[in-house]
PDB file of C-alpha atoms and ligand atoms in Angstrom:
ATOM      1  CA  MET N  30     113.701 -47.282 -70.068  1.00  0.00           C
ATOM      2  CA  ARG N  31     111.120 -44.920 -70.140  1.00  0.00           C
ATOM      3  CA  LEU N  32     111.711 -42.192 -73.079  1.00  0.00           C
ATOM      4  CA  THR N  33     109.719 -39.175 -72.707  1.00  0.00           C
ATOM      5  CA  TRP N  34     109.406 -36.364 -75.672  1.00  0.00           C
ATOM      6  CA  LEU N  35     109.622 -32.883 -74.050  1.00  0.00           C
ATOM      7  CA  GLY N  36     109.025 -31.044 -76.836  1.00  0.00           C
ATOM      8  CA  HIS N  37     111.436 -30.044 -79.804  1.00  0.00           C
ATOM      9  CA  ALA N  38     114.494 -31.888 -79.532  1.00  0.00           C
ATOM     10  CA  CYS N  39     114.467 -32.531 -75.753  1.00  0.00           C
ATOM     11  CA  PHE N  40     114.172 -36.050 -74.411  1.00  0.00           C
ATOM     12  CA  SER N  41     114.176 -37.540 -70.807  1.00  0.00           C
ATOM     13  CA  LEU N  42     115.722 -41.253 -70.674  1.00  0.00           C
ATOM     14  CA  VAL N  43     114.656 -42.375 -67.738  1.00  0.00           C
ATOM     15  CA  GLY N  44     116.154 -45.748 -66.340  1.00  0.00           C
ATOM     16  CA  SER N  45     118.815 -46.607 -63.788  1.00  0.00           C
ATOM     17  CA  ARG N  46     119.790 -43.045 -64.828  1.00  0.00           C
ATOM     18  CA  THR N  47     118.040 -39.949 -65.516  1.00  0.00           C
ATOM     19  CA  ILE N  48     119.395 -38.243 -68.807  1.00  0.00           C
ATOM     20  CA  LEU N  49     118.297 -35.337 -70.596  1.00  0.00           C
ATOM     21  CA  ILE N  50     118.955 -34.610 -73.714  1.00  0.00           C
ATOM     22  CA  ASP N  51     118.886 -31.057 -75.276  1.00  0.00           C
ATOM     23  CA  PRO N  52     117.328 -29.195 -72.684  1.00  0.00           C
ATOM     24  CA  PHE N  53     115.372 -26.547 -74.841  1.00  0.00           C
ATOM     25  CA  ILE N  54     111.776 -27.041 -73.405  1.00  0.00           C
ATOM     26  CA  PRO N  55     109.293 -24.969 -75.908  1.00  0.00           C
ATOM     27  CA  GLU N  56     106.331 -24.940 -73.055  1.00  0.00           C
ATOM     28  CA  GLY N  57     106.271 -25.713 -69.610  1.00  0.00           C
ATOM     29  CA  SER N  58     108.977 -26.752 -66.880  1.00  0.00           C
ATOM     30  CA  LEU N  59     111.192 -29.598 -66.618  1.00  0.00           C
ATOM     31  CA  PRO N  60     109.347 -32.723 -65.185  1.00  0.00           C
ATOM     32  CA  VAL N  61     112.632 -34.807 -64.693  1.00  0.00           C
ATOM     33  CA  GLU N  62     115.638 -33.912 -62.058  1.00  0.00           C
ATOM     34  CA  PRO N  63     118.460 -35.291 -64.286  1.00  0.00           C
ATOM     35  CA  ASP N  64     121.769 -37.350 -63.564  1.00  0.00           C
ATOM     36  CA  ILE N  65     123.340 -36.354 -66.870  1.00  0.00           C
ATOM     37  CA  VAL N  66     122.438 -33.602 -69.660  1.00  0.00           C
ATOM     38  CA  ALA N  67     123.761 -34.155 -73.542  1.00  0.00           C
ATOM     39  CA  VAL N  68     124.052 -31.175 -75.745  1.00  0.00           C
ATOM     40  CA  THR N  69     124.313 -32.208 -79.662  1.00  0.00           C
ATOM     41  CA  HIS N  70     125.037 -28.850 -80.320  1.00  0.00           C
ATOM     42  CA  ALA N  71     125.219 -25.016 -79.076  1.00  0.00           C
ATOM     43  CA  HIS N  72     122.371 -23.753 -81.011  1.00  0.00           C
ATOM     44  CA  ALA N  73     119.703 -22.488 -78.459  1.00  0.00           C
ATOM     45  CA  ASP N  74     116.965 -24.720 -79.154  1.00  0.00           C
ATOM     46  CA  HIS N  75     119.382 -27.092 -78.275  1.00  0.00           C
ATOM     47  CA  LEU N  76     121.353 -25.734 -75.609  1.00  0.00           C
ATOM     48  CA  GLY N  77     118.546 -24.746 -73.762  1.00  0.00           C
ATOM     49  CA  ILE N  78     118.906 -24.404 -69.936  1.00  0.00           C
ATOM     50  CA  ALA N  79     121.910 -26.226 -69.833  1.00  0.00           C
ATOM     51  CA  ALA N  80     123.780 -23.647 -68.239  1.00  0.00           C
ATOM     52  CA  GLN N  81     121.365 -23.131 -65.435  1.00  0.00           C
ATOM     53  CA  LEU N  82     120.763 -26.678 -64.630  1.00  0.00           C
ATOM     54  CA  LEU N  83     124.212 -27.252 -63.504  1.00  0.00           C
ATOM     55  CA  LYS N  84     124.638 -31.060 -64.069  1.00  0.00           C
ATOM     56  CA  LYS N  85     127.000 -33.180 -65.513  1.00  0.00           C
ATOM     57  CA  THR N  86     126.879 -32.469 -69.073  1.00  0.00           C
ATOM     58  CA  VAL N  87     128.254 -34.223 -72.118  1.00  0.00           C
ATOM     59  CA  ALA N  88     129.083 -32.153 -74.769  1.00  0.00           C
ATOM     60  CA  ILE N  89     131.519 -31.137 -77.766  1.00  0.00           C
ATOM     61  CA  ASN N  90     134.861 -29.759 -76.444  1.00  0.00           C
ATOM     62  CA  GLU N  91     133.690 -26.056 -77.180  1.00  0.00           C
ATOM     63  CA  VAL N  92     130.425 -26.182 -75.836  1.00  0.00           C
ATOM     64  CA  ALA N  93     132.155 -28.113 -72.623  1.00  0.00           C
ATOM     65  CA  LYS N  94     134.644 -25.466 -72.148  1.00  0.00           C
ATOM     66  CA  TYR N  95     131.649 -22.491 -72.542  1.00  0.00           C
ATOM     67  CA  LEU N  96     129.718 -24.163 -69.797  1.00  0.00           C
ATOM     68  CA  ARG N  97     132.591 -25.292 -67.691  1.00  0.00           C
ATOM     69  CA  SER N  98     133.363 -20.892 -67.711  1.00  0.00           C
ATOM     70  CA  LYS N  99     129.589 -21.063 -66.278  1.00  0.00           C
ATOM     71  CA  GLY N 100     130.250 -23.158 -63.650  1.00  0.00           C
ATOM     72  CA  VAL N 101     128.795 -26.487 -65.337  1.00  0.00           C
ATOM     73  CA  PRO N 102     130.584 -29.685 -64.435  1.00  0.00           C
ATOM     74  CA  ALA N 103     131.180 -30.634 -68.179  1.00  0.00           C
ATOM     75  CA  GLU N 104     132.116 -33.975 -69.626  1.00  0.00           C
ATOM     76  CA  PRO N 105     134.345 -33.234 -73.255  1.00  0.00           C
ATOM     77  CA  MET N 106     134.253 -35.533 -76.086  1.00  0.00           C
ATOM     78  CA  ASN N 107     134.502 -35.131 -79.907  1.00  0.00           C
ATOM     79  CA  LEU N 108     133.105 -36.891 -82.915  1.00  0.00           C
ATOM     80  CA  GLY N 109     133.808 -40.510 -82.986  1.00  0.00           C
ATOM     81  CA  GLY N 110     134.726 -40.847 -79.045  1.00  0.00           C
ATOM     82  CA  SER N 111     132.827 -42.549 -76.096  1.00  0.00           C
ATOM     83  CA  ILE N 112     132.686 -42.035 -72.566  1.00  0.00           C
ATOM     84  CA  THR N 113     130.924 -43.518 -69.845  1.00  0.00           C
ATOM     85  CA  VAL N 114     129.342 -41.363 -67.446  1.00  0.00           C
ATOM     86  CA  ASP N 115     127.952 -42.987 -64.086  1.00  0.00           C
ATOM     87  CA  GLY N 116     127.546 -46.458 -65.827  1.00  0.00           C
ATOM     88  CA  VAL N 117     125.556 -44.673 -69.138  1.00  0.00           C
ATOM     89  CA  ARG N 118     127.716 -44.684 -72.381  1.00  0.00           C
ATOM     90  CA  PHE N 119     127.709 -41.650 -74.337  1.00  0.00           C
ATOM     91  CA  THR N 120     129.155 -41.862 -78.429  1.00  0.00           C
ATOM     92  CA  MET N 121     129.414 -38.943 -80.251  1.00  0.00           C
ATOM     93  CA  THR N 122     128.231 -38.886 -83.964  1.00  0.00           C
ATOM     94  CA  PRO N 123     128.714 -36.877 -86.954  1.00  0.00           C
ATOM     95  CA  ALA N 124     125.959 -34.355 -87.555  1.00  0.00           C
ATOM     96  CA  LEU N 125     125.705 -32.317 -90.881  1.00  0.00           C
ATOM     97  CA  HIS N 126     124.747 -29.145 -89.453  1.00  0.00           C
ATOM     98  CA  SER N 127     126.367 -25.765 -88.041  1.00  0.00           C
ATOM     99  CA  SER N 128     126.967 -24.690 -84.635  1.00  0.00           C
ATOM    100  CA  TRP N 129     126.571 -21.056 -83.041  1.00  0.00           C
ATOM    101  CA  LEU N 130     127.007 -20.198 -79.463  1.00  0.00           C
ATOM    102  CA  GLU N 131     124.940 -16.990 -78.992  1.00  0.00           C
ATOM    103  CA  ASP N 132     126.163 -15.326 -75.508  1.00  0.00           C
ATOM    104  CA  GLU N 133     127.076 -11.722 -74.453  1.00  0.00           C
ATOM    105  CA  GLY N 134     127.976  -9.638 -78.321  1.00  0.00           C
ATOM    106  CA  PRO N 135     127.715 -11.439 -81.615  1.00  0.00           C
ATOM    107  CA  GLY N 136     128.212 -15.230 -79.824  1.00  0.00           C
ATOM    108  CA  PHE N 137     130.775 -17.472 -80.965  1.00  0.00           C
ATOM    109  CA  TYR N 138     131.914 -20.335 -82.879  1.00  0.00           C
ATOM    110  CA  GLY N 139     130.451 -23.717 -81.051  1.00  0.00           C
ATOM    111  CA  GLY N 140     132.434 -26.350 -82.461  1.00  0.00           C
ATOM    112  CA  VAL N 141     130.521 -29.027 -84.878  1.00  0.00           C
ATOM    113  CA  ALA N 142     126.936 -30.125 -84.678  1.00  0.00           C
ATOM    114  CA  ALA N 143     126.885 -33.749 -83.020  1.00  0.00           C
ATOM    115  CA  GLY N 144     124.559 -36.742 -82.493  1.00  0.00           C
ATOM    116  CA  PHE N 145     124.794 -39.424 -79.547  1.00  0.00           C
ATOM    117  CA  VAL N 146     124.435 -42.830 -78.858  1.00  0.00           C
ATOM    118  CA  ILE N 147     123.473 -43.346 -75.310  1.00  0.00           C
ATOM    119  CA  ALA N 148     123.434 -46.629 -74.126  1.00  0.00           C
ATOM    120  CA  MET N 149     121.851 -47.296 -70.766  1.00  0.00           C
ATOM    121  CA  ASP N 150     120.315 -50.963 -69.292  1.00  0.00           C
ATOM    122  CA  GLY N 151     121.035 -52.722 -72.450  1.00  0.00           C
ATOM    123  CA  ILE N 152     119.076 -50.102 -74.579  1.00  0.00           C
ATOM    124  CA  ARG N 153     120.861 -47.845 -77.357  1.00  0.00           C
ATOM    125  CA  VAL N 154     119.267 -44.640 -78.317  1.00  0.00           C
ATOM    126  CA  TYR N 155     120.621 -42.846 -81.354  1.00  0.00           C
ATOM    127  CA  HIS N 156     119.721 -39.104 -81.007  1.00  0.00           C
ATOM    128  CA  ALA N 157     120.886 -37.263 -84.782  1.00  0.00           C
ATOM    129  CA  GLY N 158     120.375 -33.987 -83.159  1.00  0.00           C
ATOM    130  CA  ASP N 159     120.263 -31.375 -85.975  1.00  0.00           C
ATOM    131  CA  THR N 160     121.341 -32.745 -89.149  1.00  0.00           C
ATOM    132  CA  ALA N 161     121.127 -33.596 -93.106  1.00  0.00           C
ATOM    133  CA  LEU N 162     120.741 -36.841 -94.180  1.00  0.00           C
ATOM    134  CA  PHE N 163     124.237 -38.704 -94.707  1.00  0.00           C
ATOM    135  CA  SER N 164     124.979 -42.032 -96.130  1.00  0.00           C
ATOM    136  CA  ASP N 165     127.308 -42.407 -92.985  1.00  0.00           C
ATOM    137  CA  MET N 166     124.555 -43.085 -90.931  1.00  0.00           C
ATOM    138  CA  GLN N 167     124.859 -46.864 -92.533  1.00  0.00           C
ATOM    139  CA  LEU N 168     127.898 -46.845 -90.156  1.00  0.00           C
ATOM    140  CA  ILE N 169     126.076 -45.811 -86.832  1.00  0.00           C
ATOM    141  CA  ARG N 170     124.252 -48.839 -87.704  1.00  0.00           C
ATOM    142  CA  ASP N 171     127.025 -51.023 -88.342  1.00  0.00           C
ATOM    143  CA  LEU N 172     128.712 -50.115 -85.473  1.00  0.00           C
ATOM    144  CA  TYR N 173     126.051 -49.210 -82.210  1.00  0.00           C
ATOM    145  CA  ARG N 174     122.778 -50.712 -83.463  1.00  0.00           C
ATOM    146  CA  PRO N 175     120.514 -48.721 -82.214  1.00  0.00           C
ATOM    147  CA  ASP N 176     117.299 -49.683 -80.702  1.00  0.00           C
ATOM    148  CA  VAL N 177     115.618 -46.571 -81.528  1.00  0.00           C
ATOM    149  CA  ALA N 178     116.342 -43.181 -83.542  1.00  0.00           C
ATOM    150  CA  LEU N 179     115.139 -39.868 -82.405  1.00  0.00           C
ATOM    151  CA  LEU N 180     115.326 -37.996 -85.948  1.00  0.00           C
ATOM    152  CA  PRO N 181     114.851 -34.699 -86.877  1.00  0.00           C
ATOM    153  CA  VAL N 182     112.063 -34.366 -89.822  1.00  0.00           C
ATOM    154  CA  GLY N 183     110.930 -30.558 -89.726  1.00  0.00           C
ATOM    155  CA  GLY N 184     112.851 -29.558 -92.780  1.00  0.00           C
ATOM    156  CA  CYS N 185     114.648 -26.391 -93.317  1.00  0.00           C
ATOM    157  CA  PHE N 186     116.856 -26.374 -90.372  1.00  0.00           C
ATOM    158  CA  THR N 187     117.428 -30.000 -90.875  1.00  0.00           C
ATOM    159  CA  MET N 188     115.941 -33.070 -92.661  1.00  0.00           C
ATOM    160  CA  GLY N 189     112.747 -32.977 -93.793  1.00  0.00           C
ATOM    161  CA  PRO N 190     110.512 -36.319 -93.951  1.00  0.00           C
ATOM    162  CA  ASP N 191     111.707 -37.817 -97.518  1.00  0.00           C
ATOM    163  CA  GLU N 192     115.306 -37.657 -96.553  1.00  0.00           C
ATOM    164  CA  ALA N 193     114.060 -38.958 -92.810  1.00  0.00           C
ATOM    165  CA  MET N 194     112.600 -41.995 -94.544  1.00  0.00           C
ATOM    166  CA  ILE N 195     115.801 -42.834 -96.017  1.00  0.00           C
ATOM    167  CA  ALA N 196     117.757 -42.231 -92.800  1.00  0.00           C
ATOM    168  CA  ALA N 197     115.559 -44.685 -91.033  1.00  0.00           C
ATOM    169  CA  ARG N 198     116.501 -47.583 -93.218  1.00  0.00           C
ATOM    170  CA  TYR N 199     120.430 -46.464 -92.893  1.00  0.00           C
ATOM    171  CA  ILE N 200     119.954 -46.360 -89.548  1.00  0.00           C
ATOM    172  CA  GLY N 201     117.756 -49.459 -88.974  1.00  0.00           C
ATOM    173  CA  ALA N 202     116.611 -48.744 -85.390  1.00  0.00           C
ATOM    174  CA  ARG N 203     113.140 -50.492 -84.677  1.00  0.00           C
ATOM    175  CA  LEU N 204     111.178 -47.898 -83.465  1.00  0.00           C
ATOM    176  CA  VAL N 205     111.865 -44.293 -85.076  1.00  0.00           C
ATOM    177  CA  ILE N 206     110.217 -41.051 -83.227  1.00  0.00           C
ATOM    178  CA  PRO N 207     110.612 -37.694 -85.208  1.00  0.00           C
ATOM    179  CA  MET N 208     111.184 -34.974 -83.624  1.00  0.00           C
ATOM    180  CA  HIS N 209     112.414 -30.970 -84.228  1.00  0.00           C
ATOM    181  CA  TYR N 210     108.843 -30.431 -86.199  1.00  0.00           C
ATOM    182  CA  ASP N 211     106.001 -28.235 -85.946  1.00  0.00           C
ATOM    183  CA  THR N 212     107.721 -25.911 -82.597  1.00  0.00           C
ATOM    184  CA  PHE N 213     107.695 -22.939 -85.132  1.00  0.00           C
ATOM    185  CA  PRO N 214     105.882 -22.116 -88.433  1.00  0.00           C
ATOM    186  CA  ALA N 215     108.991 -22.519 -90.453  1.00  0.00           C
ATOM    187  CA  ILE N 216     109.038 -26.216 -89.483  1.00  0.00           C
ATOM    188  CA  ARG N 217     105.685 -27.188 -89.904  1.00  0.00           C
ATOM    189  CA  GLN N 218     105.319 -31.122 -91.093  1.00  0.00           C
ATOM    190  CA  ASP N 219     102.541 -33.421 -91.676  1.00  0.00           C
ATOM    191  CA  VAL N 220     104.400 -36.112 -89.472  1.00  0.00           C
ATOM    192  CA  LEU N 221     101.559 -38.529 -89.828  1.00  0.00           C
ATOM    193  CA  GLY N 222     102.138 -39.067 -93.490  1.00  0.00           C
ATOM    194  CA  PHE N 223     106.050 -39.878 -92.654  1.00  0.00           C
ATOM    195  CA  LYS N 224     104.588 -42.618 -90.309  1.00  0.00           C
ATOM    196  CA  GLN N 225     102.620 -44.144 -92.830  1.00  0.00           C
ATOM    197  CA  ALA N 226     104.907 -44.011 -95.119  1.00  0.00           C
ATOM    198  CA  ILE N 227     107.484 -45.487 -93.229  1.00  0.00           C
ATOM    199  CA  GLU N 228     105.327 -48.178 -91.882  1.00  0.00           C
ATOM    200  CA  ARG N 229     103.846 -49.076 -95.301  1.00  0.00           C
ATOM    201  CA  THR N 230     107.369 -49.765 -96.593  1.00  0.00           C
ATOM    202  CA  THR N 231     109.466 -51.024 -94.200  1.00  0.00           C
ATOM    203  CA  SER N 232     108.980 -53.104 -90.582  1.00  0.00           C
ATOM    204  CA  ILE N 233     110.259 -49.916 -88.706  1.00  0.00           C
ATOM    205  CA  ARG N 234     107.792 -48.482 -86.510  1.00  0.00           C
ATOM    206  CA  VAL N 235     107.188 -44.817 -85.676  1.00  0.00           C
ATOM    207  CA  ALA N 236     106.077 -43.339 -82.833  1.00  0.00           C
ATOM    208  CA  VAL N 237     104.625 -39.908 -82.776  1.00  0.00           C
ATOM    209  CA  LEU N 238     104.664 -38.747 -79.540  1.00  0.00           C
ATOM    210  CA  SER N 239     102.985 -35.314 -77.981  1.00  0.00           C
ATOM    211  CA  PRO N 240     105.350 -33.248 -75.897  1.00  0.00           C
ATOM    212  CA  GLY N 241     105.317 -34.683 -72.715  1.00  0.00           C
ATOM    213  CA  GLU N 242     104.292 -38.342 -73.648  1.00  0.00           C
ATOM    214  CA  SER N 243     106.188 -40.920 -72.744  1.00  0.00           C
ATOM    215  CA  ILE N 244     106.981 -44.734 -74.518  1.00  0.00           C
ATOM    216  CA  GLU N 245     108.438 -47.734 -72.523  1.00  0.00           C
ATOM    217  CA  VAL N 246     111.213 -49.128 -74.481  1.00  0.00           C
ATOM    218  CA  GLY N 247     112.117 -52.420 -73.648  1.00  0.00           C
ATOM    219  CA  PRO N 248     115.225 -54.622 -74.886  1.00  0.00           C
ATOM    220  CA  GLU N 249     113.167 -56.440 -77.097  1.00  0.00           C
ATOM    221  CA  SER N 250     110.016 -54.439 -78.646  1.00  0.00           C
ATOM    222  CA  PRO N 251     108.393 -51.385 -77.959  1.00  0.00           C
ATOM    223  CA  ALA N 252     105.702 -51.516 -75.420  1.00  0.00           C
ATOM    224  CA  LYS N 253     103.559 -49.113 -77.986  1.00  0.00           C
TER     225      LYS N 253
HETATM  226 NI1  LIG A  10     120.827 -26.127 -84.688  1.00  0.00          NI
HETATM  227 MN1  LIG A  11     117.461 -27.005 -84.100  1.00  0.00          MN
END
């Protein structure tokens, strides 16, 4: 599976299918044509261009209902559930965060925020969404055994590097990729310090990607 960070919380996973998670792309255009889009919550920096892409989109009930009203073939689900779309398994995990959908007028409640474990081609990727640290991340490890964890580290709106270090240990994935940092001044972080601190104290590897950069993830070990 080829995993690409497109900036902020947006990733593409390219294997037997092309998956796009949280399609807010801070700069540049979309380099992939997704088969399936996954949206963790309604905030504009995650919902992004989901309503314009018009692809099969996995999202929580409230967001899926909104997207359907815009003509998107959305697949509704909710926390703790799993669905299979075109052979790709999506499990919706809790996140400790809020969710508000900006539309005409003041906007409206977007359901609760979530994360996903996405299983494709024998590889399991956990995208935490926007979240605080919570100890039930250990259940995500026990239940779904993620190979890769995509964790927000920017602070302010999500956990920061100190909390994400504990999250990485709870989740137990062999590879962590930090996200949701440096997009704007409030979430600036020393992400290389985060990488060094984890790699000095655990066997977990941290891949710090630049927007647009890819990494190959195999069933055994990351190639990078
Ligand atoms: Ni958010
Ligand atoms: Mn966010």
